[in-house]
Tab-separated table of C-alpha atoms in Angstrom:
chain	number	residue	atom	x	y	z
W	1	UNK	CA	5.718	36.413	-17.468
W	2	UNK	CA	4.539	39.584	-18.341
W	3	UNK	CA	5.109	41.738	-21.715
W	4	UNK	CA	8.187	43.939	-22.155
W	5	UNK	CA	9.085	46.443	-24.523
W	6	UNK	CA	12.674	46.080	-25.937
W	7	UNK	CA	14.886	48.884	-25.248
W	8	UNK	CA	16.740	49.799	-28.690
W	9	UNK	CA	20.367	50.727	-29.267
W	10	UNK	CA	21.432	53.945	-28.511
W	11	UNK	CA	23.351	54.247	-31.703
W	12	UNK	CA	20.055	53.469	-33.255
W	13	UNK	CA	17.235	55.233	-32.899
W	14	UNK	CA	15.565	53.481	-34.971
W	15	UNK	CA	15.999	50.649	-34.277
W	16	UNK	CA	13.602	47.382	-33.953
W	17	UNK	CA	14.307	44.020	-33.378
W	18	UNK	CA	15.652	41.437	-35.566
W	19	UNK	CA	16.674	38.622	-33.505
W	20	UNK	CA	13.574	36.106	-33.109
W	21	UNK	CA	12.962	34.430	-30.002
W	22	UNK	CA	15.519	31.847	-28.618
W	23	UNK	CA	14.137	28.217	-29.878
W	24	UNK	CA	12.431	26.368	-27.113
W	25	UNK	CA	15.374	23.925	-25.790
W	26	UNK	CA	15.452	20.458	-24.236
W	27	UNK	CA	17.203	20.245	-21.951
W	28	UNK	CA	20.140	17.293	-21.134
W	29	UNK	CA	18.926	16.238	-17.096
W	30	UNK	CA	22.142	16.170	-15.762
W	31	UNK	CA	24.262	14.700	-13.091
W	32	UNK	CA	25.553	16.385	-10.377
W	33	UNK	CA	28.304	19.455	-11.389
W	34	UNK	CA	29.338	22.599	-9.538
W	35	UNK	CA	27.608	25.731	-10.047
W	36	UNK	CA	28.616	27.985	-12.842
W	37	UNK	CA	30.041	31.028	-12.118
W	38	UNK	CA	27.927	33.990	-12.792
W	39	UNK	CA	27.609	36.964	-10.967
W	40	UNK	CA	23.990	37.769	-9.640
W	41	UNK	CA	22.972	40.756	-12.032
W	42	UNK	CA	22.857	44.283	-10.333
W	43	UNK	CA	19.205	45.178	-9.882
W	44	UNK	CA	17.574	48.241	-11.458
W	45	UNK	CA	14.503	49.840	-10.558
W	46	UNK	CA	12.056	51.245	-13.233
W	47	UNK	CA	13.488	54.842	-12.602
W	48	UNK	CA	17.042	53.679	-14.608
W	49	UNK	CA	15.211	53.251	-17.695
W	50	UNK	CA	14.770	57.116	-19.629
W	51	UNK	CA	14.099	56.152	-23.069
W	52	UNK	CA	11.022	54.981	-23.615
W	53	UNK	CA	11.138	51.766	-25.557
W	54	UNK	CA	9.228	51.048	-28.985
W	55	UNK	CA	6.538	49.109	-29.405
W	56	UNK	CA	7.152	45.513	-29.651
W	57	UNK	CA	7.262	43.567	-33.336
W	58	UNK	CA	5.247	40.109	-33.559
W	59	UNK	CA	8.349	38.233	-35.011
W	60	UNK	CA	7.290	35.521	-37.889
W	61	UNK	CA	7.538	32.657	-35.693
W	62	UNK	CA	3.584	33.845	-33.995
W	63	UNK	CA	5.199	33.849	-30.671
W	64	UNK	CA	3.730	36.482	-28.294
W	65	UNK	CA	5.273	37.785	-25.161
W	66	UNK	CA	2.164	38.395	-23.654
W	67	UNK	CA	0.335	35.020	-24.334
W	68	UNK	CA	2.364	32.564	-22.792
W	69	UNK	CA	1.968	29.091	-23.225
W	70	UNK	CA	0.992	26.605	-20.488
W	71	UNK	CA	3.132	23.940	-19.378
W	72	UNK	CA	2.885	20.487	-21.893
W	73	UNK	CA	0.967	18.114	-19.532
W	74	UNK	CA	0.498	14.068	-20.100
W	75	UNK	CA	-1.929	11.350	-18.499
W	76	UNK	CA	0.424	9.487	-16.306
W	77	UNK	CA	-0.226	5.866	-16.089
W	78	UNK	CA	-1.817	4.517	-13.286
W	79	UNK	CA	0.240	5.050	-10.063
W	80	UNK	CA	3.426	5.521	-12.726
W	81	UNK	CA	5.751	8.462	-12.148
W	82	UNK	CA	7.742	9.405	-15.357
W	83	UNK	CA	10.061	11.948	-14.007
W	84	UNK	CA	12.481	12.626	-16.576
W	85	UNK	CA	10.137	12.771	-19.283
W	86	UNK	CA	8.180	15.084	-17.203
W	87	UNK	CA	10.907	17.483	-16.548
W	88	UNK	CA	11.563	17.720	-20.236
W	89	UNK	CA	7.948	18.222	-20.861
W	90	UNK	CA	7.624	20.974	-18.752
W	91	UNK	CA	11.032	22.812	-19.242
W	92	UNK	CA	10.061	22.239	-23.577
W	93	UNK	CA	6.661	24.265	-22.711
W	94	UNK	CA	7.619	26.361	-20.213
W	95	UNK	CA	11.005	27.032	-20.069
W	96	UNK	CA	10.780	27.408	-24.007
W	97	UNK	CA	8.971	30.340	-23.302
W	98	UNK	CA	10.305	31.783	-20.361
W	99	UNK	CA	13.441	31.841	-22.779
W	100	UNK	CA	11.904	33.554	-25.302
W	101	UNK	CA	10.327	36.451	-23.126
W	102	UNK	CA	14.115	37.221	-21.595
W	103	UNK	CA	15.740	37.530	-25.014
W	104	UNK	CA	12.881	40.025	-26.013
W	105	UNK	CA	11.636	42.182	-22.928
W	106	UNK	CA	12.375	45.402	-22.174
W	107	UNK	CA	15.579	44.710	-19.723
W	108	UNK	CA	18.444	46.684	-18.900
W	109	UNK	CA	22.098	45.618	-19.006
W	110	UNK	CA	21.719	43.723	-15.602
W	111	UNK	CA	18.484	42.056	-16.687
W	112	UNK	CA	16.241	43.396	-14.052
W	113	UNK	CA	12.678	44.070	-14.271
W	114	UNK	CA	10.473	46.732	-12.738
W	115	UNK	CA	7.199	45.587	-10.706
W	116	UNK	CA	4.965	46.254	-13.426
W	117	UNK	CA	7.286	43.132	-14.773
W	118	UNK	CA	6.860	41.160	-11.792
W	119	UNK	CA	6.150	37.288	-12.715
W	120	UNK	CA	2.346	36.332	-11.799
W	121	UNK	CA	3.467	33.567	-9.254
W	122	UNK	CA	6.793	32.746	-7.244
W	123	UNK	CA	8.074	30.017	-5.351
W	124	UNK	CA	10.559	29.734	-2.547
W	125	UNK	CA	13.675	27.318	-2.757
W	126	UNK	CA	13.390	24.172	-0.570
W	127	UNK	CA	16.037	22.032	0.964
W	128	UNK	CA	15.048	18.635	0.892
W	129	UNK	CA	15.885	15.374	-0.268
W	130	UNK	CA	15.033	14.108	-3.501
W	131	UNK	CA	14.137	10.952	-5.107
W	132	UNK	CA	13.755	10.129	-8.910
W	133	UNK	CA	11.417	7.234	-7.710
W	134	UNK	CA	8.668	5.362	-10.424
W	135	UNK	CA	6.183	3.089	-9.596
W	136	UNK	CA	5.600	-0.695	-12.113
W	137	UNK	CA	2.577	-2.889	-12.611
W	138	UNK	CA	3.992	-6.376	-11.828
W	139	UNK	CA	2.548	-9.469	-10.931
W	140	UNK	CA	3.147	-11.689	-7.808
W	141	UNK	CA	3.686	-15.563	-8.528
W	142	UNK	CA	6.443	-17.694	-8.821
W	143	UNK	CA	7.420	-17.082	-11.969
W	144	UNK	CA	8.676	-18.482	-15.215
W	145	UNK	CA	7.982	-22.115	-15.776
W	146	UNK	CA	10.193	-24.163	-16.866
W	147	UNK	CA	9.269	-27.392	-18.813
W	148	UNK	CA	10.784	-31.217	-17.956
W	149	UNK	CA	10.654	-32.917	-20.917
W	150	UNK	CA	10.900	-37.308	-21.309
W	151	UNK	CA	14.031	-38.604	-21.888
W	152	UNK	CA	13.325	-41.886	-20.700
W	153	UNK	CA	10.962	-44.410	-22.739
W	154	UNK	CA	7.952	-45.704	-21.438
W	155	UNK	CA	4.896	-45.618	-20.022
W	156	UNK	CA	3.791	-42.395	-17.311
W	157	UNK	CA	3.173	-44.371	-14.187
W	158	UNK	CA	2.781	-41.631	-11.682
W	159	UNK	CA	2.449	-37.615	-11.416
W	160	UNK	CA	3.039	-35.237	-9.031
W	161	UNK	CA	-0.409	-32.293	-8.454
W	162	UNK	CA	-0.279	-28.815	-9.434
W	163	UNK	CA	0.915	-26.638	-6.771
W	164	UNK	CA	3.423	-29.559	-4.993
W	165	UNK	CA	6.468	-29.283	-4.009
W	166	UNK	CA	9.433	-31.095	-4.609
W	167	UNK	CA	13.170	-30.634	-3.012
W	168	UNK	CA	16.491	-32.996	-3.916
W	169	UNK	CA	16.278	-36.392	-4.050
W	170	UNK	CA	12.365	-36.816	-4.053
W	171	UNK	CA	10.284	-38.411	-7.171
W	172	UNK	CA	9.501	-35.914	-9.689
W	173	UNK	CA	7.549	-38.354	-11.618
W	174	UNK	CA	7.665	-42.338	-12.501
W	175	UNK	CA	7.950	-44.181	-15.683
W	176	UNK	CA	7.244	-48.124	-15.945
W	177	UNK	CA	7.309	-47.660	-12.028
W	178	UNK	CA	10.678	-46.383	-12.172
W	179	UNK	CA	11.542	-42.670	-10.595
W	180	UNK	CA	12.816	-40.083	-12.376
W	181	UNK	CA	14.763	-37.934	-9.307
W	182	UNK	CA	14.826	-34.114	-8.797
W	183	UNK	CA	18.581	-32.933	-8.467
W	184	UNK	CA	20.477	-29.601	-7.713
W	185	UNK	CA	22.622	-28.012	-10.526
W	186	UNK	CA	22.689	-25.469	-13.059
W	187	UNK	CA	23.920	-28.085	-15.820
W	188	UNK	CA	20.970	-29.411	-17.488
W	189	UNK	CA	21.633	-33.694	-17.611
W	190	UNK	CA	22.322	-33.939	-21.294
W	191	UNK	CA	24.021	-37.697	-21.615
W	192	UNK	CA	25.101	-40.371	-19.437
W	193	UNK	CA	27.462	-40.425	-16.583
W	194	UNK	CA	29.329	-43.360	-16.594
W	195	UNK	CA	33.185	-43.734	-15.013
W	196	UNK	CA	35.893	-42.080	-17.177
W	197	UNK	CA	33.242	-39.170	-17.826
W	198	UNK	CA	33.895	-35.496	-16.822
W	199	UNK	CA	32.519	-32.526	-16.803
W	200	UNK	CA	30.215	-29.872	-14.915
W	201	UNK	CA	27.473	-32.497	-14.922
W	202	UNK	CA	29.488	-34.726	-13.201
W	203	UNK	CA	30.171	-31.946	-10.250
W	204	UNK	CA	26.854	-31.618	-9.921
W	205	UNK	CA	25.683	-35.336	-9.190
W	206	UNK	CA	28.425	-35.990	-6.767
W	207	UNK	CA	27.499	-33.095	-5.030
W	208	UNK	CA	24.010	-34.219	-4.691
W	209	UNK	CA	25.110	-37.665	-3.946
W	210	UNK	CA	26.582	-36.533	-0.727
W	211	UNK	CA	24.415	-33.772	0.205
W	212	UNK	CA	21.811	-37.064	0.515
W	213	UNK	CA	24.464	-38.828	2.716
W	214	UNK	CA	26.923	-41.028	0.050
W	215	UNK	CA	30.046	-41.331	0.834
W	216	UNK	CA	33.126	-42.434	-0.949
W	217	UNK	CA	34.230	-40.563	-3.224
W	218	UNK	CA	35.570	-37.221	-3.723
W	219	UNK	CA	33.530	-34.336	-5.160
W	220	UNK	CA	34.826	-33.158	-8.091
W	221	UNK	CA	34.195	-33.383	-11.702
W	222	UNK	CA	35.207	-37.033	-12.649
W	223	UNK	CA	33.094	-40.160	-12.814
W	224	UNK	CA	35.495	-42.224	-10.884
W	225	UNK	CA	35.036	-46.058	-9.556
W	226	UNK	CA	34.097	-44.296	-6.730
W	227	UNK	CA	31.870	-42.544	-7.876
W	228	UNK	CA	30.016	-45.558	-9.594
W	229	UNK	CA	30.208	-47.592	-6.375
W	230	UNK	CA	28.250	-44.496	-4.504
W	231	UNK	CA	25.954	-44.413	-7.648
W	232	UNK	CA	25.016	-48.429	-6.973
W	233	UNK	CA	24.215	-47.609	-3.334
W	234	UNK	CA	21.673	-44.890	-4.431
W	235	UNK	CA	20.165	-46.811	-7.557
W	236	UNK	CA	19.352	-49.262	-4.742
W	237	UNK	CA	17.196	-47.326	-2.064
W	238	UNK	CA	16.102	-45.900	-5.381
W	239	UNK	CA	14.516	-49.117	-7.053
W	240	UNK	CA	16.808	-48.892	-10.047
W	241	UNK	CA	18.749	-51.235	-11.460
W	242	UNK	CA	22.149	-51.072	-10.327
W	243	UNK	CA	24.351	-50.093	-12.681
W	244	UNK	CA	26.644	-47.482	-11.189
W	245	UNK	CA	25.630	-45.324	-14.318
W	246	UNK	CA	23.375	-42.457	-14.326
W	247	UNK	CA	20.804	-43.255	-18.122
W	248	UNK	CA	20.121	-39.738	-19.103
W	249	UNK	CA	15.890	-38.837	-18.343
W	250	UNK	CA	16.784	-40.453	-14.966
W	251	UNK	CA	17.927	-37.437	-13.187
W	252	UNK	CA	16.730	-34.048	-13.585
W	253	UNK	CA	18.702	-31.473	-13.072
W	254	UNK	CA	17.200	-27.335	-11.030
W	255	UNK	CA	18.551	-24.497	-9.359
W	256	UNK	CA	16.764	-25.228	-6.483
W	257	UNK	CA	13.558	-27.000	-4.824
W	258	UNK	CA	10.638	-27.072	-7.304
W	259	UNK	CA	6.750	-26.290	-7.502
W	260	UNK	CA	4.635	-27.622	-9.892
W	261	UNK	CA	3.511	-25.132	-11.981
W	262	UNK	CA	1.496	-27.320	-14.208
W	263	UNK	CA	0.679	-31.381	-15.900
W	264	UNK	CA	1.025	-31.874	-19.593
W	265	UNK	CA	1.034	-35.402	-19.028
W	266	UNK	CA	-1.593	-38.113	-18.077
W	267	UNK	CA	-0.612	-41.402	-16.078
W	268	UNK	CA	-0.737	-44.064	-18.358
W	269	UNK	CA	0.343	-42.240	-21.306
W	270	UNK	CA	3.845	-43.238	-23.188
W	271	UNK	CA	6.210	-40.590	-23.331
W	272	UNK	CA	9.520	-40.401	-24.890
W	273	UNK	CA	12.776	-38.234	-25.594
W	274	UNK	CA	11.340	-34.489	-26.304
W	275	UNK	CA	7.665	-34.587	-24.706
W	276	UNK	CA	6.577	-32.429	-21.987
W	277	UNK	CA	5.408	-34.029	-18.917
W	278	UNK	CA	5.213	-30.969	-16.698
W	279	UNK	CA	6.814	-27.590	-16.091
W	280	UNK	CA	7.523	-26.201	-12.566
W	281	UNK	CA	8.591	-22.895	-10.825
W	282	UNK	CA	10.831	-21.973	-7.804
W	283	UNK	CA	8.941	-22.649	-4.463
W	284	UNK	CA	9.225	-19.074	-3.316
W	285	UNK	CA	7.276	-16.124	-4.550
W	286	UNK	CA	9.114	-14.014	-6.483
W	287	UNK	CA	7.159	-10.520	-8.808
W	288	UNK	CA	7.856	-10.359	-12.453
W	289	UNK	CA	6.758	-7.173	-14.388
W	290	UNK	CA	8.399	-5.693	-17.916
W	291	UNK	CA	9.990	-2.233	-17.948
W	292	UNK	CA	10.125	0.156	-21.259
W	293	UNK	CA	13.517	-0.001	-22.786
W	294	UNK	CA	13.560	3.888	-21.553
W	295	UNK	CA	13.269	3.210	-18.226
W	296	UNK	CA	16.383	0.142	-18.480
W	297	UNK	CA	18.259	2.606	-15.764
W	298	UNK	CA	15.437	1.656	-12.900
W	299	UNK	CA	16.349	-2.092	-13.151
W	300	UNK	CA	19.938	-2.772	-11.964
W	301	UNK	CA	20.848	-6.055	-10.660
W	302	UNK	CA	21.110	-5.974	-6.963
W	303	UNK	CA	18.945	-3.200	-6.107
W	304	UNK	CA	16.390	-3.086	-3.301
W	305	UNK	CA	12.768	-2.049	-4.510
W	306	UNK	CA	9.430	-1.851	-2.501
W	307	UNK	CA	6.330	-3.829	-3.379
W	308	UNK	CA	3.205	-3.432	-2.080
W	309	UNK	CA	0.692	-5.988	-2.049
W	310	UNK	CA	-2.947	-5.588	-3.222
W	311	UNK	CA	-3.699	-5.306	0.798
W	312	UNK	CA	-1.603	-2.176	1.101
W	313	UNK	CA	1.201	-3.435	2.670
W	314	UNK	CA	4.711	-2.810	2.022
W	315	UNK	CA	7.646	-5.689	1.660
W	316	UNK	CA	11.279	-5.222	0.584
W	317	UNK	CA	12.563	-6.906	-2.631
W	318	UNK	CA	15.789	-7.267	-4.318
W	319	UNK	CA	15.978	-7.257	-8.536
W	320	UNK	CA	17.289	-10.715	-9.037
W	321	UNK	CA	17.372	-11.526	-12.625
W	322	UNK	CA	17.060	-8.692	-15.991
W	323	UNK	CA	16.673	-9.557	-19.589
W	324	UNK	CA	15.725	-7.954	-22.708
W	325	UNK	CA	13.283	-9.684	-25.139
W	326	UNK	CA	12.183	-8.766	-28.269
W	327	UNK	CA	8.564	-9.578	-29.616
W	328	UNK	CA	8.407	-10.030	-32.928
W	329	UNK	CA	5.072	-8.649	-33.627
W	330	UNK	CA	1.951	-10.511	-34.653
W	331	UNK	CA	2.459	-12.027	-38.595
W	332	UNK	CA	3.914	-8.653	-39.680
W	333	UNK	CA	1.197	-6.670	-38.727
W	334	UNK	CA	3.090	-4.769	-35.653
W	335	UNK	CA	6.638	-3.770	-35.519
W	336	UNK	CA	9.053	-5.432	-33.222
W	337	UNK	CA	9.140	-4.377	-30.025
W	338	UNK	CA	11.770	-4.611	-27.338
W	339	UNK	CA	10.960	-5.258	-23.879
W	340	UNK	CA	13.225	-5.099	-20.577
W	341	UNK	CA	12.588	-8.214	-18.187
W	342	UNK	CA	12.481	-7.725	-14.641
W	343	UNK	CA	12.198	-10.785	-11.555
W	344	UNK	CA	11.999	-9.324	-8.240
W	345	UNK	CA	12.774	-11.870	-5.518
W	346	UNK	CA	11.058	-11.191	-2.080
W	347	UNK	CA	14.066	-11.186	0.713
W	348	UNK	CA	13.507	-12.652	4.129
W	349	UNK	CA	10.812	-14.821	5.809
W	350	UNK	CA	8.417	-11.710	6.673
W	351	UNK	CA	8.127	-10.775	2.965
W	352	UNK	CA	7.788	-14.294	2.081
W	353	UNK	CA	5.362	-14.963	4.587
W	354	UNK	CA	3.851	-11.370	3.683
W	355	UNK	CA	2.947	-12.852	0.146
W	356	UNK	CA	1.723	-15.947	1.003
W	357	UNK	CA	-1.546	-15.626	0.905
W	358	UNK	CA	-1.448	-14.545	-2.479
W	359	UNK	CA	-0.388	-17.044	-5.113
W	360	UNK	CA	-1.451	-14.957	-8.386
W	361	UNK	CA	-1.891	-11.164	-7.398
W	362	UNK	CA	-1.328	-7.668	-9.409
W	363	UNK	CA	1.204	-5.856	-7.009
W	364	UNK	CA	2.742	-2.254	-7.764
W	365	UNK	CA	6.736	-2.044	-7.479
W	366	UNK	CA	8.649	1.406	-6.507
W	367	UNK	CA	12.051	1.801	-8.003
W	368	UNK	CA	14.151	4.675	-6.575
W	369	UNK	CA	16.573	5.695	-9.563
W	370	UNK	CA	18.375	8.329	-8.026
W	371	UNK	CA	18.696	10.003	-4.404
W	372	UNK	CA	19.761	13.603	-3.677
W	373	UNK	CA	19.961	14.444	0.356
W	374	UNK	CA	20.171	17.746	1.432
W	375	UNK	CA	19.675	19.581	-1.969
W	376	UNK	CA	18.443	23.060	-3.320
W	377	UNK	CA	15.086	22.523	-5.442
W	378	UNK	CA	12.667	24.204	-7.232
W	379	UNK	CA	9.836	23.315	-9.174
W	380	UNK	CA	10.504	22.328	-12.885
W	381	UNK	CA	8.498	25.106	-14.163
W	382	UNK	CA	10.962	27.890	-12.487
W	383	UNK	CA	13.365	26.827	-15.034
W	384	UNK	CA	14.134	29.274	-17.627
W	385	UNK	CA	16.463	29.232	-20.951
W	386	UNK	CA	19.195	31.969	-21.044
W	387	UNK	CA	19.873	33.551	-23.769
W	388	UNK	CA	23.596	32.474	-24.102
W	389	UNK	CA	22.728	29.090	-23.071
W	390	UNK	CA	22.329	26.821	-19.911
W	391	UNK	CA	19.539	27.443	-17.338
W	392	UNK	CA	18.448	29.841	-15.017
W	393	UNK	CA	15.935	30.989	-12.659
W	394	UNK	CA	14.130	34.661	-11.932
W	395	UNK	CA	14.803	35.521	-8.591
W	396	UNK	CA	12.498	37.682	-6.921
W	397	UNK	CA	13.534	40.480	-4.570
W	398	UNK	CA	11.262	43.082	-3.415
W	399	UNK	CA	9.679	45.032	-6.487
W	400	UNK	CA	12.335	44.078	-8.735
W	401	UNK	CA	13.307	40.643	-10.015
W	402	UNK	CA	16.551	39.282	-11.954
W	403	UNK	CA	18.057	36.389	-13.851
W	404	UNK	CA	20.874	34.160	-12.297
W	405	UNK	CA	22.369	31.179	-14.306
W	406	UNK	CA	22.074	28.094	-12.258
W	407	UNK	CA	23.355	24.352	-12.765
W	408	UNK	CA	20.532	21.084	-12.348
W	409	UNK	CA	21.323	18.284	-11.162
W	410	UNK	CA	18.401	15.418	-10.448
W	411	UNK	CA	14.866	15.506	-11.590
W	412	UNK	CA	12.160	14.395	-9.515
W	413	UNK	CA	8.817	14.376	-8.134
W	414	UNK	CA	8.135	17.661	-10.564
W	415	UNK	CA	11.627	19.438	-8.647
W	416	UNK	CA	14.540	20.013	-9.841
W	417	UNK	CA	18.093	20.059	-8.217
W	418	UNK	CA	20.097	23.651	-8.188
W	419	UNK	CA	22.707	24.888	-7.191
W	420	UNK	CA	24.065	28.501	-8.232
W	421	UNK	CA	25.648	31.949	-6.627
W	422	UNK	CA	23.531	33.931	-4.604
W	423	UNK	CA	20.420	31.101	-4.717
W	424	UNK	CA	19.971	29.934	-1.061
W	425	UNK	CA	17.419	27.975	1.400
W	426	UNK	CA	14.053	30.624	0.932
W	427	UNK	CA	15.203	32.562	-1.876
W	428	UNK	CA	11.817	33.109	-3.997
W	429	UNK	CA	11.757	32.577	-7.930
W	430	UNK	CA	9.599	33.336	-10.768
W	431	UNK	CA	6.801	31.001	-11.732
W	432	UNK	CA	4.416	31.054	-14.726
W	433	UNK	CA	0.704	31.319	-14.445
């Protein structure tokens, strides 16, 4: 924006000015609110001003009207889109300034501007729909492992391969020739189930026991007789002794069907309560990536994101699972740090089959954070400071331009929602250099 003189009092002719230049705001990216209401200022040709003004005082700050600064710009991270921080980048550089030059030019009571005041650059407002969208670094797999640790005595007889899979019922590994069976349940086996028992645990082997075709006995969470005599006739196709009690190490409880993410053990070895004899993963693909604590809004349970695949193409995900972790640092050296957890699961057969061909792969994920349809937007940069507070924009008509208080709503994509009286589809605004 170009210089302006300030026009003095009329009741001082003296006069020069004492107020320094408005501080360079932040500003709060709001939600959605209704326009304020402010009336578009009357605009004045040059011909309205006959005083001429006096020359212009550099106030203490060093600020000059006529040596704007450019907008703050940052290195964005590979394919990462930080819109928020952006916006308050660029409105702290620019609209900082913009500020500054409409509390001090030379503008009448409506705040218009002659052409010699023109801005060097204008836009037009856009209707469009926008998206606060960000792109994530994450990695395809099947991820986290989790570890099955002995409970059962004896020697390692026989091991599944890396990269198997195993679903309810099957042999997830043998000791002194004796299976130790993969089961469905969320309750981790933790002692034995015996008749008079109850609990959660319970629940879950009876439900197992006649998802594999035992009969009986009704599911529920008590170790009956029934239960017991249902127990026998499994511990028998099993090869175990028949007992009609469940040993604890004998069953091990998942969420689902398993794949062997790794062996920690070797056949032959003993093993006992507490050592790890391998850890293993979901069977379908899922992405895992980590998220700054900042950006915690992207990552809501529930929400669909986009992931492309190192081949360029494009599946739909859902965020399954969010947690926040803190690293500790390494020995005291580094400060903690806190890190948001994110596991993408890939919906339907077409992703899944999408992925397949990729068990370890870098993949980028697209959040969408907020959606606007049908909005009035601007660039960032039009954004100005008024005086008395809140935001505005310099519209430009003809040879004459003027200020007009507007509201934001959503940032994105270096735009910014608008909405305020007399600012319409095409309406062109102010822009820096």
């Amino acid at each position: 924006m170009s210089e302006a003189a300030i026009v003095p009092d009329d009741t001082s002719p003296e006069h020069t000015p004492s107020e320094s230049p408005p501080e360079r705001a932040l500003p709060e990216v709001r939600s959605e609110q209704g326009p304020r209401e402010r009336a578009l200022p009357e605009v004045r040709s040059e011909q309205a001003h006959s005083e001429t003004p006096p020359e212009y005082t550099q106030p203490e700050t060093g600020f000059s009207p006529s040596e704007p600064t450019e907008p703050m710009r940052r290195r964005r991270h590979k394919r990462r889109r930080r819109n928020a921080v952006i916006a308050v980048g660029v409105l702290a550089a620019v609209g900082g300034v913009a500020a500054a030059g409409l509390g001090l030019a030379g503008r009448d009571g409506s705040g218009a501007a002659s052409a010699s005041q023109l801005p060097p650059a204008s836009a037009d407002v856009t209707r469009q729909t926008l998206k606060d969208s960000q792109s994530e670094d994450g990695e395809l797999g099947y991820g986290t492992a989790t570890a099955a640790t002995g409970r059962v005595a004896g020697t390692v007889t026989e091991l599944p391969e890396a990269g198997e899979k195993i679903s309810r019922g099957r042999t997830l590994y043998e000791v002194d020739d004796k299976p130790v069976t993969l089961m469905y349940g969320g309750t981790p086996a933790y002692r034995d189930l015996k008749p008079g028992v109850e609990g959660a645990d319970v629940e879950a082997l009876e439900r197992n026991l006649d998802a594999l075709g035992y009969s009986g006995f009704t599911v529920d969470d008590e170790y009956t007789d029934a239960t017991a005599d249902a127990v026998q006739e499994w511990q028998e196709d099993r090869g175990l002794d028949e007992t009609g009690a469940v040993e604890l190490g004998r069953v091990v409880f998942a969420p689902g069907a398993v794949r062997v993410d790794a062996v920690d053990a070797e056949e032959g070895a003993t093993t006992g309560p507490g050592q790890k004899v391998l850890s293993y993963t979901g069977t379908t693909q899922v992405v895992t990536l980590e998220l700054d604590t900042a950006d915690r809004r992207l990552a809501e349970k529930g929400t669909k994101v986009a992931v492309e695949l190192p081949d360029g193409t494009s599946i739909e995900g859902r965020i399954e699972d969010v947690s926040t972790e803190i690293d500790p640092g390494d020995d005291g050296q580094q400060d903690p740090t806190t890190k948001v957890k994110v596991t993408v699961a890939l919906d339907g057969a077409k992703a899944q089959k999408a992925a397949a061909s990729y068990v370890l792969a870098a993949v980028d994920v697209f959040f969408t954070a907020g959606e606007r349809k049908d909005v009035l937007t601007v660039p960032i940069a039009a954004l100005v400071v008024l005086p008395d507070g809140g935001f505005g924009v310099e519209v430009v008509q003809g040879s004459t331009t003027a200020y007009v208080a507007v509201e934001t709503g959503l940032f994105a994509n270096g735009r910014v929602e608008i909405t305020g009286e007399g600012i319409a589809e095409g309406t062109k605004v102010g822009m820096p250099a």
